[in-house]
Amino acid sequence: MEEYDTLDVPTMVNLKSVPFMRFFLPLYIVNTSTHSVSSLNLLVFGFHPNQQQSSSASSFFSLFFFLFVFETLSSPMACLEVCKEGKFKEETEELTLDGSVDWHGRPSIRATSGRWFAGTIILLNQGLATLAFFGVGVNLVLFLTRVLGQDNAAAANNVSKWTGTVYIFSLVGAFLSDSYWGRYKTCAIFQGIFVTGLVSLSVTTYLALLRPKGCGNGKLECGEHSSLEMGMFYLSIYLIALGNGGYQPNIATFGADQFDEDHSKESYSKVAFFSYFYLALNLGSLFSNTILGYFEDEGLWALGFWASAGSAFLALVLFLVGTPKYRHFKPCGNPLSRFCQVFFAASRKLGVQMTSNGDDLYVIDEKESSNNSNRKILHTHGFKFLDRAAYITSRDLEVQKGGQHNPWYLCPITQVEEVKCILRLLPIWLCTIIYSVVFTQMASLFVEQGAAMKTTISSFKIPPASMSSFDILSVAIFIFFYRRVLDPLVGKLKKSSSKGLTELQRMGIGLVIAIIAMVTAGIVECYRLKYAKQGDTSSLSIFWQIPQYALIGASEVFMYVGQLEFFNAQTPDGLKSFGSALCMTSISLGNYVSSLIVSIVMKISTEDHMPGWIPGNLNRGHLDRFFFLLAVLTSLDLIAYIACAKWFQNIQMACKYDNNDEPSSCKV
């Protein structure tokens, strides 16, 4: 006889009645010896509790349509009451299992909150906000040179500082979200700042910076600007950096919050959400890189900035419209103080002899926890030094008997495990930085390489930067390929009810594809040099760059989507936004490391009056060697990553059920 998962819910179950579902009856097996419902087998459309579901393979729009039809046809008046011991009790709504709450702080009702309705709103919000951000960022360096009259070096330096500031503010947003405001409030506030910055930039550009009218198109130079006008410009773009930086790490996590990972079906939808989230980001970027980029390149800067401001405002309104449907998690205070408490308490007990079985560790009962929305983390055996912070000494017992508790002397094991989780994540996070170095080449050296190739088809000239559209197209194709083909196939080959490739496996595959992309770029550069004339562009078509862009896009699907899922799953409940911020800081550090590598390479390769690997005229250099160098560095990084992945230990959460005093282990 198959054994089903125990369902610890009240014996009165409320099922919404749908006309085409009335022909299916739920089968309840009631354990009368323990007077509790021990298992539930609900057969709907051939659904079986232990059957692997393929929601990851279902289309994003199909899911949304199904949910819409389901909610429309559902009749709240129809319900099925189950009798236990001859007594009828009042029916209750099914609540989420992960501890999420609604807008009023009450436990979330599964049928009326979250899921793909709220997820779709957040995906649209992300696409519009990304369009707005890249509508400014993609051509900011051109604006600085054409409108403000800065030279190339100064403009590139200012853009690098601005981009780095965006990622620094992501840590600020994550800290405020996890500690005090919560993800919804943080997203709303920083989106408001984002819109304010874009409106300010549009007004400043239209009224003050574009003088004489029509300047900034690369042909007509703009006049001098006052200190006040320059101050307003920099205030505007750094408000944009603050708003987008504080918003980005929280919106991905807030979208994932709309799916209950302790529920079998919603947990698959949660995994799919990250793929569609990254797809929405790329589609927004595609529109801004093409349509808005074209307008701005033609000198229509005010129109492009106003379009970005309108897109950001629409994103904010859409986000606020979904407020009644969102699921929320309560913030759990300053994580820095919790971390310091663990290290301080552990250092105080250096000389204490501990037992090996861990029975003397301090565990707070879930119902006595000060924050019931967060699940307990089960004890693991790594970083045993930190376990001393949770070791109960005779002095601790005396203090507890007096009704007092000092977290600087004794920490619960969940608090200790929070620190362990972050320490385990750091090596994996460091291994992703080299990949970000490869990723940044798409916006720098790939463009320079394309500019030195044949960019014309008849009389039409292809902007080298527009080749990134093939990267975005590759992302879209590989997301659906992975969700519909690869993931179900791997799941069948594994012959288990678990999902296909793990996040760590996918990130490793992303590194392998990145190595292939760099080798491909190096080979293309060899052929470009072969067909190049001294001091002139190569006769090799720019379309030979398509494979390297497509490979980078494929690697993003495995690396960045897997990275988002990994950091969201492996961070404690109170640090989810921090996990998303780690992804953004990885990209930021990748930019800085890339600049460092380029500087070192140029310093070494320009000795003895040589032009170097990356000179102004690429026909005199060896850009191919630089790409091959990155392939070697990424290969070494892959070896280190495999070692870290084998060492890594997954977080083990205590599943949270309504009436279960001893929650079971949930290995993520």
Coordinates of C-alpha atoms in Angstrom, one line a residue, residues 27-528:
L27 CA -11.2 10.2 -1.0
Y28 CA -10.5 10.8 2.6
I29 CA -8.8 8.1 4.7
V30 CA -9.5 8.9 8.3
N31 CA -7.4 7.3 11.0
T32 CA -10.0 6.8 13.7
S33 CA -7.4 5.4 16.2
T34 CA -5.6 8.8 16.5
H35 CA -8.7 10.9 15.7
S36 CA -6.9 12.8 13.0
V37 CA -7.0 13.0 9.3
S38 CA -3.9 10.9 8.4
S39 CA -3.9 11.2 4.6
L40 CA -5.7 12.8 1.7
N41 CA -6.0 11.5 -1.8
L42 CA -7.6 13.9 -4.2
L43 CA -8.0 12.7 -7.8
V44 CA -8.7 15.6 -10.1
F45 CA -7.9 15.3 -13.8
G46 CA -5.9 12.2 -13.1
F47 CA -3.8 13.9 -10.4
H48 CA -2.1 11.7 -7.9
P49 CA -0.2 13.1 -4.8
N50 CA 2.9 11.2 -5.5
Q51 CA 2.9 11.7 -9.3
Q52 CA 5.5 14.1 -10.6
Q53 CA 3.8 17.1 -11.9
S54 CA 5.1 19.0 -15.0
S55 CA 4.1 22.5 -14.1
S56 CA 7.6 23.5 -15.0
A57 CA 6.8 22.5 -18.5
S58 CA 3.5 24.4 -18.7
S59 CA 3.4 27.7 -20.4
F60 CA 3.4 30.9 -18.4
F61 CA 0.3 32.2 -20.2
S62 CA -1.5 28.8 -20.0
L63 CA -1.1 28.8 -16.3
F64 CA -2.4 32.3 -16.0
F65 CA -5.4 31.5 -18.2
F66 CA -6.2 28.3 -16.2
L67 CA -6.1 30.2 -12.9
F68 CA -8.4 32.9 -14.4
V69 CA -11.0 30.3 -15.5
F70 CA -10.7 28.4 -12.2
E71 CA -11.4 31.5 -10.1
T72 CA -14.2 32.6 -12.4
L73 CA -16.1 29.3 -12.4
S74 CA -15.5 28.6 -8.7
S75 CA -18.5 28.8 -6.5
P76 CA -17.8 29.8 -2.9
M77 CA -21.2 28.6 -1.7
A78 CA -20.5 24.9 -2.4
C79 CA -18.4 22.9 0.1
L80 CA -17.9 19.4 1.3
E81 CA -18.1 18.7 5.0
V82 CA -16.4 15.6 6.5
C83 CA -18.0 14.1 9.6
K84 CA -15.7 12.9 12.4
E85 CA -17.2 10.9 15.3
G86 CA -20.7 12.0 14.4
K87 CA -20.0 15.7 15.0
F88 CA -20.0 18.5 12.4
K89 CA -17.6 21.4 12.7
E90 CA -17.3 24.7 10.9
E91 CA -15.5 24.6 7.6
T92 CA -12.2 26.4 7.2
E93 CA -10.2 27.8 4.3
E94 CA -7.0 26.1 3.3
L95 CA -4.0 28.2 4.5
T96 CA -0.5 28.3 3.1
L97 CA 2.1 26.2 4.8
D98 CA 5.1 28.5 4.6
G99 CA 3.9 31.0 7.2
S100 CA 3.0 33.8 4.7
V101 CA 0.4 36.4 5.7
D102 CA -1.9 38.7 3.8
W103 CA -2.0 42.5 3.8
H104 CA -3.7 42.6 7.2
G105 CA -1.2 40.3 8.8
R106 CA -3.6 37.3 8.8
P107 CA -2.4 33.8 7.5
S108 CA -2.7 33.7 3.8
I109 CA -5.6 31.8 2.2
R110 CA -4.2 29.7 -0.6
A111 CA -7.1 30.1 -3.0
T112 CA -7.4 33.9 -2.8
S113 CA -3.8 35.0 -2.6
G114 CA -0.5 34.7 -4.4
R115 CA 0.1 32.1 -7.1
W116 CA 0.3 33.0 -10.8
F117 CA -2.2 35.9 -10.6
A118 CA 0.1 37.9 -8.3
G119 CA 3.2 36.4 -10.0
T120 CA 2.0 37.7 -13.4
I121 CA 1.6 41.2 -12.1
I122 CA 5.2 41.1 -10.7
L123 CA 6.6 39.7 -14.0
L124 CA 4.9 42.6 -15.9
N125 CA 6.2 45.0 -13.3
Q126 CA 9.7 43.7 -13.8
G127 CA 9.6 43.9 -17.6
L128 CA 8.4 47.5 -17.5
A129 CA 10.9 48.6 -14.8
T130 CA 13.8 47.0 -16.7
L131 CA 12.7 48.8 -19.9
A132 CA 12.8 52.1 -18.0
F133 CA 16.2 51.4 -16.4
F134 CA 18.0 50.3 -19.5
G135 CA 16.3 53.1 -21.4
V136 CA 18.7 55.4 -19.5
G137 CA 21.6 53.1 -18.8
V138 CA 22.2 51.6 -22.3
N139 CA 23.1 55.0 -23.9
L140 CA 24.2 57.0 -20.8
V141 CA 27.8 57.0 -22.0
L142 CA 26.6 58.6 -25.3
F143 CA 24.6 61.2 -23.4
L144 CA 27.7 62.2 -21.4
T145 CA 29.8 62.6 -24.5
R146 CA 27.3 64.1 -26.9
V147 CA 25.2 66.3 -24.6
L148 CA 27.5 67.1 -21.7
G149 CA 30.7 67.2 -23.7
Q150 CA 32.8 64.7 -21.7
D151 CA 35.6 62.7 -23.3
N152 CA 35.4 59.0 -23.7
A153 CA 37.6 58.1 -20.7
A154 CA 35.7 60.4 -18.3
A155 CA 32.3 59.3 -19.6
A156 CA 33.2 55.6 -19.2
N157 CA 34.5 56.3 -15.7
N158 CA 31.3 58.0 -14.7
V159 CA 29.2 55.2 -16.1
S160 CA 31.2 52.6 -14.2
K161 CA 30.8 54.6 -11.0
W162 CA 27.0 54.9 -11.6
T163 CA 26.6 51.2 -12.4
G164 CA 28.6 50.2 -9.3
T165 CA 26.4 52.4 -7.2
V166 CA 23.3 50.6 -8.4
Y167 CA 24.6 47.3 -7.1
I168 CA 25.8 48.9 -3.8
F169 CA 22.3 50.2 -3.3
S170 CA 21.0 46.7 -3.8
L171 CA 22.6 45.7 -0.5
V172 CA 20.9 48.7 1.1
G173 CA 17.5 47.7 -0.2
A174 CA 18.0 44.1 0.8
F175 CA 19.0 45.1 4.4
L176 CA 16.0 47.4 4.8
S177 CA 13.7 44.7 3.4
D178 CA 14.9 41.8 5.5
S179 CA 15.3 43.9 8.7
Y180 CA 12.5 46.4 9.0
W181 CA 10.3 47.2 6.0
G182 CA 9.4 43.9 4.4
R183 CA 9.6 43.3 0.7
Y184 CA 6.4 44.9 -0.4
K185 CA 7.0 48.2 1.3
T186 CA 10.6 48.3 0.2
C187 CA 9.6 47.6 -3.5
A188 CA 6.9 50.3 -3.4
I189 CA 9.2 53.0 -1.8
F190 CA 12.2 52.4 -4.0
Q191 CA 10.0 52.3 -7.1
G192 CA 8.6 55.7 -6.1
I193 CA 12.2 57.0 -5.9
F194 CA 13.0 55.4 -9.3
V195 CA 10.0 57.2 -10.9
T196 CA 11.0 60.5 -9.3
G197 CA 14.5 60.2 -10.6
L198 CA 13.3 59.4 -14.2
V199 CA 10.9 62.3 -14.2
S200 CA 13.5 64.7 -12.8
L201 CA 16.0 63.5 -15.5
S202 CA 13.4 64.0 -18.3
V203 CA 12.5 67.5 -17.1
T204 CA 16.1 68.5 -16.7
T205 CA 17.1 67.2 -20.1
Y206 CA 14.2 68.8 -21.9
L207 CA 14.4 72.2 -20.2
A208 CA 18.1 72.7 -19.5
L209 CA 20.5 70.3 -21.1
L210 CA 19.4 70.1 -24.8
R211 CA 20.4 73.6 -25.8
P212 CA 20.4 74.5 -28.7
K213 CA 17.3 72.5 -29.6
G214 CA 18.2 69.4 -31.6
C215 CA 21.7 69.0 -30.2
G216 CA 23.1 65.7 -28.9
N217 CA 22.6 63.7 -32.2
G218 CA 26.3 63.4 -32.8
K219 CA 26.3 66.2 -35.4
L220 CA 25.2 69.3 -33.5
E221 CA 27.1 70.0 -30.3
C222 CA 25.3 71.2 -27.1
G223 CA 26.3 74.3 -25.3
E224 CA 27.9 74.8 -21.9
H225 CA 25.9 73.9 -18.8
S226 CA 25.8 75.6 -15.4
S227 CA 26.7 73.9 -12.1
L228 CA 23.1 73.9 -11.1
E229 CA 22.1 72.1 -14.3
M230 CA 24.9 69.6 -13.9
G231 CA 23.9 69.1 -10.3
M232 CA 20.3 68.4 -11.2
F233 CA 21.5 65.9 -13.8
Y234 CA 23.7 63.9 -11.4
L235 CA 21.0 64.1 -8.7
S236 CA 18.5 62.6 -11.1
I237 CA 20.7 59.7 -12.3
Y238 CA 21.7 58.8 -8.8
L239 CA 18.1 58.8 -7.7
I240 CA 17.5 56.3 -10.5
A241 CA 20.5 54.3 -9.2
L242 CA 19.1 54.3 -5.7
G243 CA 15.6 53.4 -6.8
N244 CA 16.5 50.6 -9.1
G245 CA 19.2 49.3 -6.8
G246 CA 17.0 49.1 -3.8
Y247 CA 14.1 47.6 -5.8
Q248 CA 15.8 44.9 -7.9
P249 CA 16.9 42.4 -5.2
N250 CA 13.5 42.5 -3.5
I251 CA 11.1 42.2 -6.5
A252 CA 12.5 38.7 -7.4
T253 CA 12.2 37.5 -3.9
F254 CA 8.8 39.0 -3.5
G255 CA 7.6 37.2 -6.6
A256 CA 8.9 33.9 -5.2
D257 CA 7.0 34.7 -2.0
Q258 CA 3.8 34.3 -3.9
F259 CA 4.3 30.5 -4.2
D260 CA 4.3 28.2 -1.2
E261 CA 7.4 26.1 -1.4
D262 CA 5.9 23.6 1.2
H263 CA 3.1 22.8 -1.3
S264 CA 3.9 20.3 -4.0
K265 CA 2.3 22.1 -6.9
E266 CA 3.2 25.6 -5.9
S267 CA 6.9 24.6 -5.3
Y268 CA 7.2 23.7 -9.0
S269 CA 5.6 27.0 -10.0
K270 CA 8.1 28.8 -7.8
V271 CA 11.0 27.3 -9.7
A272 CA 9.4 28.2 -13.0
F273 CA 8.8 31.8 -11.8
F274 CA 12.6 32.5 -11.7
S275 CA 12.9 31.5 -15.3
Y276 CA 10.1 33.7 -16.4
F277 CA 11.4 36.5 -14.2
Y278 CA 14.7 36.4 -16.0
L279 CA 12.9 36.3 -19.4
A280 CA 10.8 39.4 -18.4
L281 CA 14.0 41.2 -17.5
N282 CA 15.5 40.3 -20.9
L283 CA 12.4 41.3 -22.9
G284 CA 12.3 44.7 -21.2
S285 CA 16.0 45.1 -22.0
L286 CA 15.4 44.1 -25.6
F287 CA 12.9 46.8 -26.1
S288 CA 15.0 49.5 -24.5
N289 CA 18.1 48.4 -26.4
T290 CA 16.4 48.6 -29.8
I291 CA 13.5 51.1 -29.8
L292 CA 14.5 53.5 -27.1
G293 CA 18.2 53.1 -28.1
Y294 CA 17.4 54.1 -31.7
F295 CA 15.5 57.3 -30.6
E296 CA 18.3 58.3 -28.3
D297 CA 21.0 57.6 -30.9
E298 CA 19.1 59.9 -33.2
G299 CA 19.2 62.7 -30.6
L300 CA 15.6 62.3 -29.3
W301 CA 16.9 62.1 -25.7
A302 CA 13.9 63.8 -24.0
L303 CA 11.5 61.4 -25.8
G304 CA 13.5 58.4 -24.7
F305 CA 13.7 59.5 -21.1
W306 CA 10.0 60.4 -20.9
A307 CA 9.2 56.9 -22.3
S308 CA 11.3 55.4 -19.6
A309 CA 9.6 57.5 -16.9
G310 CA 6.1 56.5 -18.3
S311 CA 7.1 52.8 -18.3
A312 CA 8.4 53.1 -14.6
F313 CA 5.2 54.9 -13.5
L314 CA 3.0 52.2 -15.2
A315 CA 5.1 49.5 -13.5
L316 CA 4.5 51.2 -10.1
V317 CA 0.7 51.5 -10.6
L318 CA 0.5 47.9 -11.7
F319 CA 2.4 46.8 -8.6
L320 CA 0.1 48.7 -6.3
V321 CA -3.0 47.3 -8.1
G322 CA -2.0 43.8 -7.0
T323 CA -1.7 44.7 -3.3
P324 CA -4.8 42.8 -2.1
K325 CA -3.6 39.6 -3.7
Y326 CA 0.0 39.5 -2.4
R327 CA 1.5 37.2 0.2
H328 CA 3.9 38.7 2.7
F329 CA 6.6 37.6 5.1
K330 CA 7.3 39.7 8.2
P331 CA 10.8 41.2 8.5
C332 CA 12.8 39.7 11.4
G333 CA 15.1 42.5 12.6
N334 CA 18.7 43.4 12.0
P335 CA 20.6 40.4 10.8
L336 CA 24.0 42.0 11.7
S337 CA 23.2 42.0 15.4
R338 CA 22.0 38.3 15.2
F339 CA 25.3 37.4 13.5
C340 CA 27.4 39.3 16.1
Q341 CA 25.5 37.6 18.9
V342 CA 26.4 34.1 17.5
F343 CA 30.1 34.9 17.2
F344 CA 30.2 36.6 20.6
A345 CA 28.3 33.8 22.4
A346 CA 30.5 31.1 20.8
S347 CA 33.8 32.9 21.7
R348 CA 32.7 33.1 25.3
K349 CA 32.4 29.3 25.5
L350 CA 35.8 28.3 24.0
G351 CA 36.8 26.2 27.0
V352 CA 33.4 24.4 27.3
Q353 CA 33.4 20.6 26.6
M354 CA 30.4 19.8 24.3
T355 CA 28.6 16.5 23.7
S356 CA 28.8 15.0 20.2
N357 CA 25.1 14.3 19.9
G358 CA 23.9 17.9 20.1
D359 CA 21.3 17.2 22.8
D360 CA 22.5 20.2 24.9
L361 CA 21.8 22.8 22.2
Y362 CA 19.2 25.5 22.8
V363 CA 16.1 25.1 20.6
I364 CA 13.2 27.5 20.8
D365 CA 9.8 25.9 20.2
E366 CA 8.2 27.2 17.0
K367 CA 5.1 28.5 18.8
E368 CA 7.3 30.4 21.3
S369 CA 9.3 32.1 18.6
S370 CA 9.0 35.8 18.4
N371 CA 8.5 35.6 14.7
N372 CA 6.2 32.8 13.7
S373 CA 6.4 33.6 9.9
N374 CA 9.9 32.2 9.8
R375 CA 10.6 28.5 9.9
K376 CA 13.2 26.8 12.2
I377 CA 16.4 25.6 10.7
L378 CA 17.5 22.1 11.8
H379 CA 21.0 21.5 13.3
T380 CA 23.9 20.6 11.0
H381 CA 27.4 19.4 11.9
G382 CA 29.5 21.9 10.0
F383 CA 31.2 24.9 11.6
K384 CA 31.0 23.1 15.0
F385 CA 32.8 26.1 16.7
L386 CA 29.6 28.1 16.2
D387 CA 27.5 25.4 18.0
R388 CA 29.0 26.7 21.2
A389 CA 26.7 29.8 20.9
A390 CA 23.7 27.4 21.4
Y391 CA 25.3 25.2 24.1
I392 CA 23.3 25.4 27.3
T393 CA 25.6 25.8 30.3
S394 CA 24.6 25.6 34.0
R395 CA 24.7 29.4 34.1
D396 CA 22.4 29.6 31.2
L397 CA 20.0 27.2 33.0
E398 CA 20.0 29.4 36.1
V399 CA 19.3 32.5 34.0
Q400 CA 16.4 30.8 32.2
K401 CA 14.8 29.6 35.4
G402 CA 14.7 33.3 36.4
G403 CA 12.6 34.0 33.3
Q404 CA 15.4 35.9 31.5
H405 CA 17.3 35.3 28.3
N406 CA 20.3 37.2 27.0
P407 CA 20.9 36.5 23.2
W408 CA 24.6 37.6 23.6
Y409 CA 25.2 34.7 25.9
L410 CA 22.9 32.0 24.5
C411 CA 21.5 31.8 20.9
P412 CA 18.9 29.4 19.6
I413 CA 20.2 26.8 17.1
T414 CA 18.2 28.4 14.3
Q415 CA 20.1 31.6 14.8
V416 CA 23.4 29.7 14.7
E417 CA 22.4 27.9 11.5
E418 CA 21.6 31.3 9.9
V419 CA 25.3 32.2 10.2
K420 CA 26.3 28.7 8.9
C421 CA 24.1 29.1 5.9
I422 CA 25.7 32.4 4.9
L423 CA 29.2 31.0 5.4
R424 CA 28.5 28.1 3.2
L425 CA 27.1 30.3 0.5
L426 CA 30.2 32.6 0.3
P427 CA 32.5 30.1 -1.6
I428 CA 29.8 29.4 -4.2
W429 CA 29.2 33.1 -4.6
L430 CA 32.9 33.8 -5.1
C431 CA 33.0 31.2 -7.9
T432 CA 30.3 33.1 -9.8
I433 CA 32.4 36.3 -10.1
I434 CA 34.6 35.0 -12.9
Y435 CA 31.5 34.1 -14.8
S436 CA 30.3 37.7 -14.4
V437 CA 33.7 38.7 -15.9
V438 CA 32.8 36.7 -19.0
F439 CA 29.3 38.1 -19.1
T440 CA 30.5 41.7 -19.0
Q441 CA 32.5 41.2 -22.2
M442 CA 29.3 41.2 -24.2
A443 CA 28.8 44.9 -23.4
S444 CA 32.5 45.8 -24.0
L445 CA 34.9 43.8 -26.0
F446 CA 32.3 42.0 -28.0
V447 CA 31.1 45.4 -29.2
E448 CA 34.6 46.6 -30.0
Q449 CA 35.2 43.4 -31.9
G450 CA 32.0 43.8 -33.9
A451 CA 32.9 47.4 -34.7
A452 CA 36.1 46.2 -36.4
M453 CA 34.1 43.8 -38.6
K454 CA 31.9 44.3 -41.7
T455 CA 28.7 45.9 -40.3
T456 CA 26.9 46.8 -43.5
I457 CA 24.2 44.9 -45.5
S458 CA 23.8 46.8 -48.7
S459 CA 23.3 50.4 -47.5
F460 CA 22.1 49.5 -44.0
K461 CA 24.6 49.7 -41.1
I462 CA 24.2 47.3 -38.2
P463 CA 25.0 48.9 -34.8
P464 CA 27.5 46.6 -33.1
A465 CA 25.8 46.9 -29.8
S466 CA 22.5 45.6 -31.3
M467 CA 24.1 42.2 -31.7
S468 CA 23.2 41.7 -28.0
S469 CA 19.6 41.1 -29.3
F470 CA 20.8 37.6 -30.2
D471 CA 21.8 37.1 -26.6
I472 CA 18.3 38.0 -25.5
L473 CA 16.7 35.8 -28.2
S474 CA 18.9 32.9 -27.0
V475 CA 17.8 33.5 -23.4
A476 CA 14.1 33.2 -24.4
I477 CA 14.7 30.1 -26.5
F478 CA 16.8 28.3 -23.9
I479 CA 14.4 29.1 -21.0
F480 CA 11.6 27.4 -22.8
F481 CA 13.9 24.6 -23.9
Y482 CA 15.0 24.0 -20.4
R483 CA 11.5 24.2 -18.9
R484 CA 9.8 22.1 -21.5
V485 CA 12.4 19.6 -22.7
L486 CA 15.6 19.3 -20.6
D487 CA 14.1 19.5 -17.1
P488 CA 11.4 16.8 -17.7
L489 CA 13.9 14.6 -19.5
V490 CA 16.4 14.7 -16.7
G491 CA 13.6 14.0 -14.2
K492 CA 12.6 10.9 -16.1
L493 CA 16.2 9.7 -16.4
K494 CA 16.7 10.2 -12.6
K495 CA 13.5 8.1 -12.1
S496 CA 12.6 10.1 -8.9
S497 CA 10.0 12.5 -7.9
S498 CA 12.5 15.3 -7.4
K499 CA 13.1 18.0 -10.0
G500 CA 15.6 17.6 -12.8
L501 CA 18.9 19.3 -12.6
T502 CA 19.7 20.9 -9.2
E503 CA 20.7 24.6 -9.0
L504 CA 24.3 23.8 -8.4
Q505 CA 24.4 21.4 -11.5
R506 CA 22.9 24.1 -13.7
M507 CA 25.4 26.7 -12.5
G508 CA 28.2 24.3 -13.4
I509 CA 26.7 23.8 -16.8
G510 CA 26.6 27.6 -17.2
L511 CA 30.3 27.8 -16.5
V512 CA 31.0 25.1 -19.1
I513 CA 29.0 27.0 -21.8
A514 CA 30.8 30.2 -20.9
I515 CA 34.1 28.5 -21.5
I516 CA 32.9 27.4 -24.9
A517 CA 31.6 31.0 -25.6
M518 CA 35.1 32.4 -24.9
V519 CA 36.8 29.9 -27.1
T520 CA 34.3 30.6 -29.9
A521 CA 34.9 34.4 -29.5
G522 CA 38.7 33.8 -29.7
I523 CA 38.3 31.7 -32.9
V524 CA 36.1 34.4 -34.5
E525 CA 38.8 36.9 -33.7
C526 CA 41.5 34.8 -35.3
Y527 CA 39.5 34.8 -38.5
R528 CA 38.7 38.5 -38.2

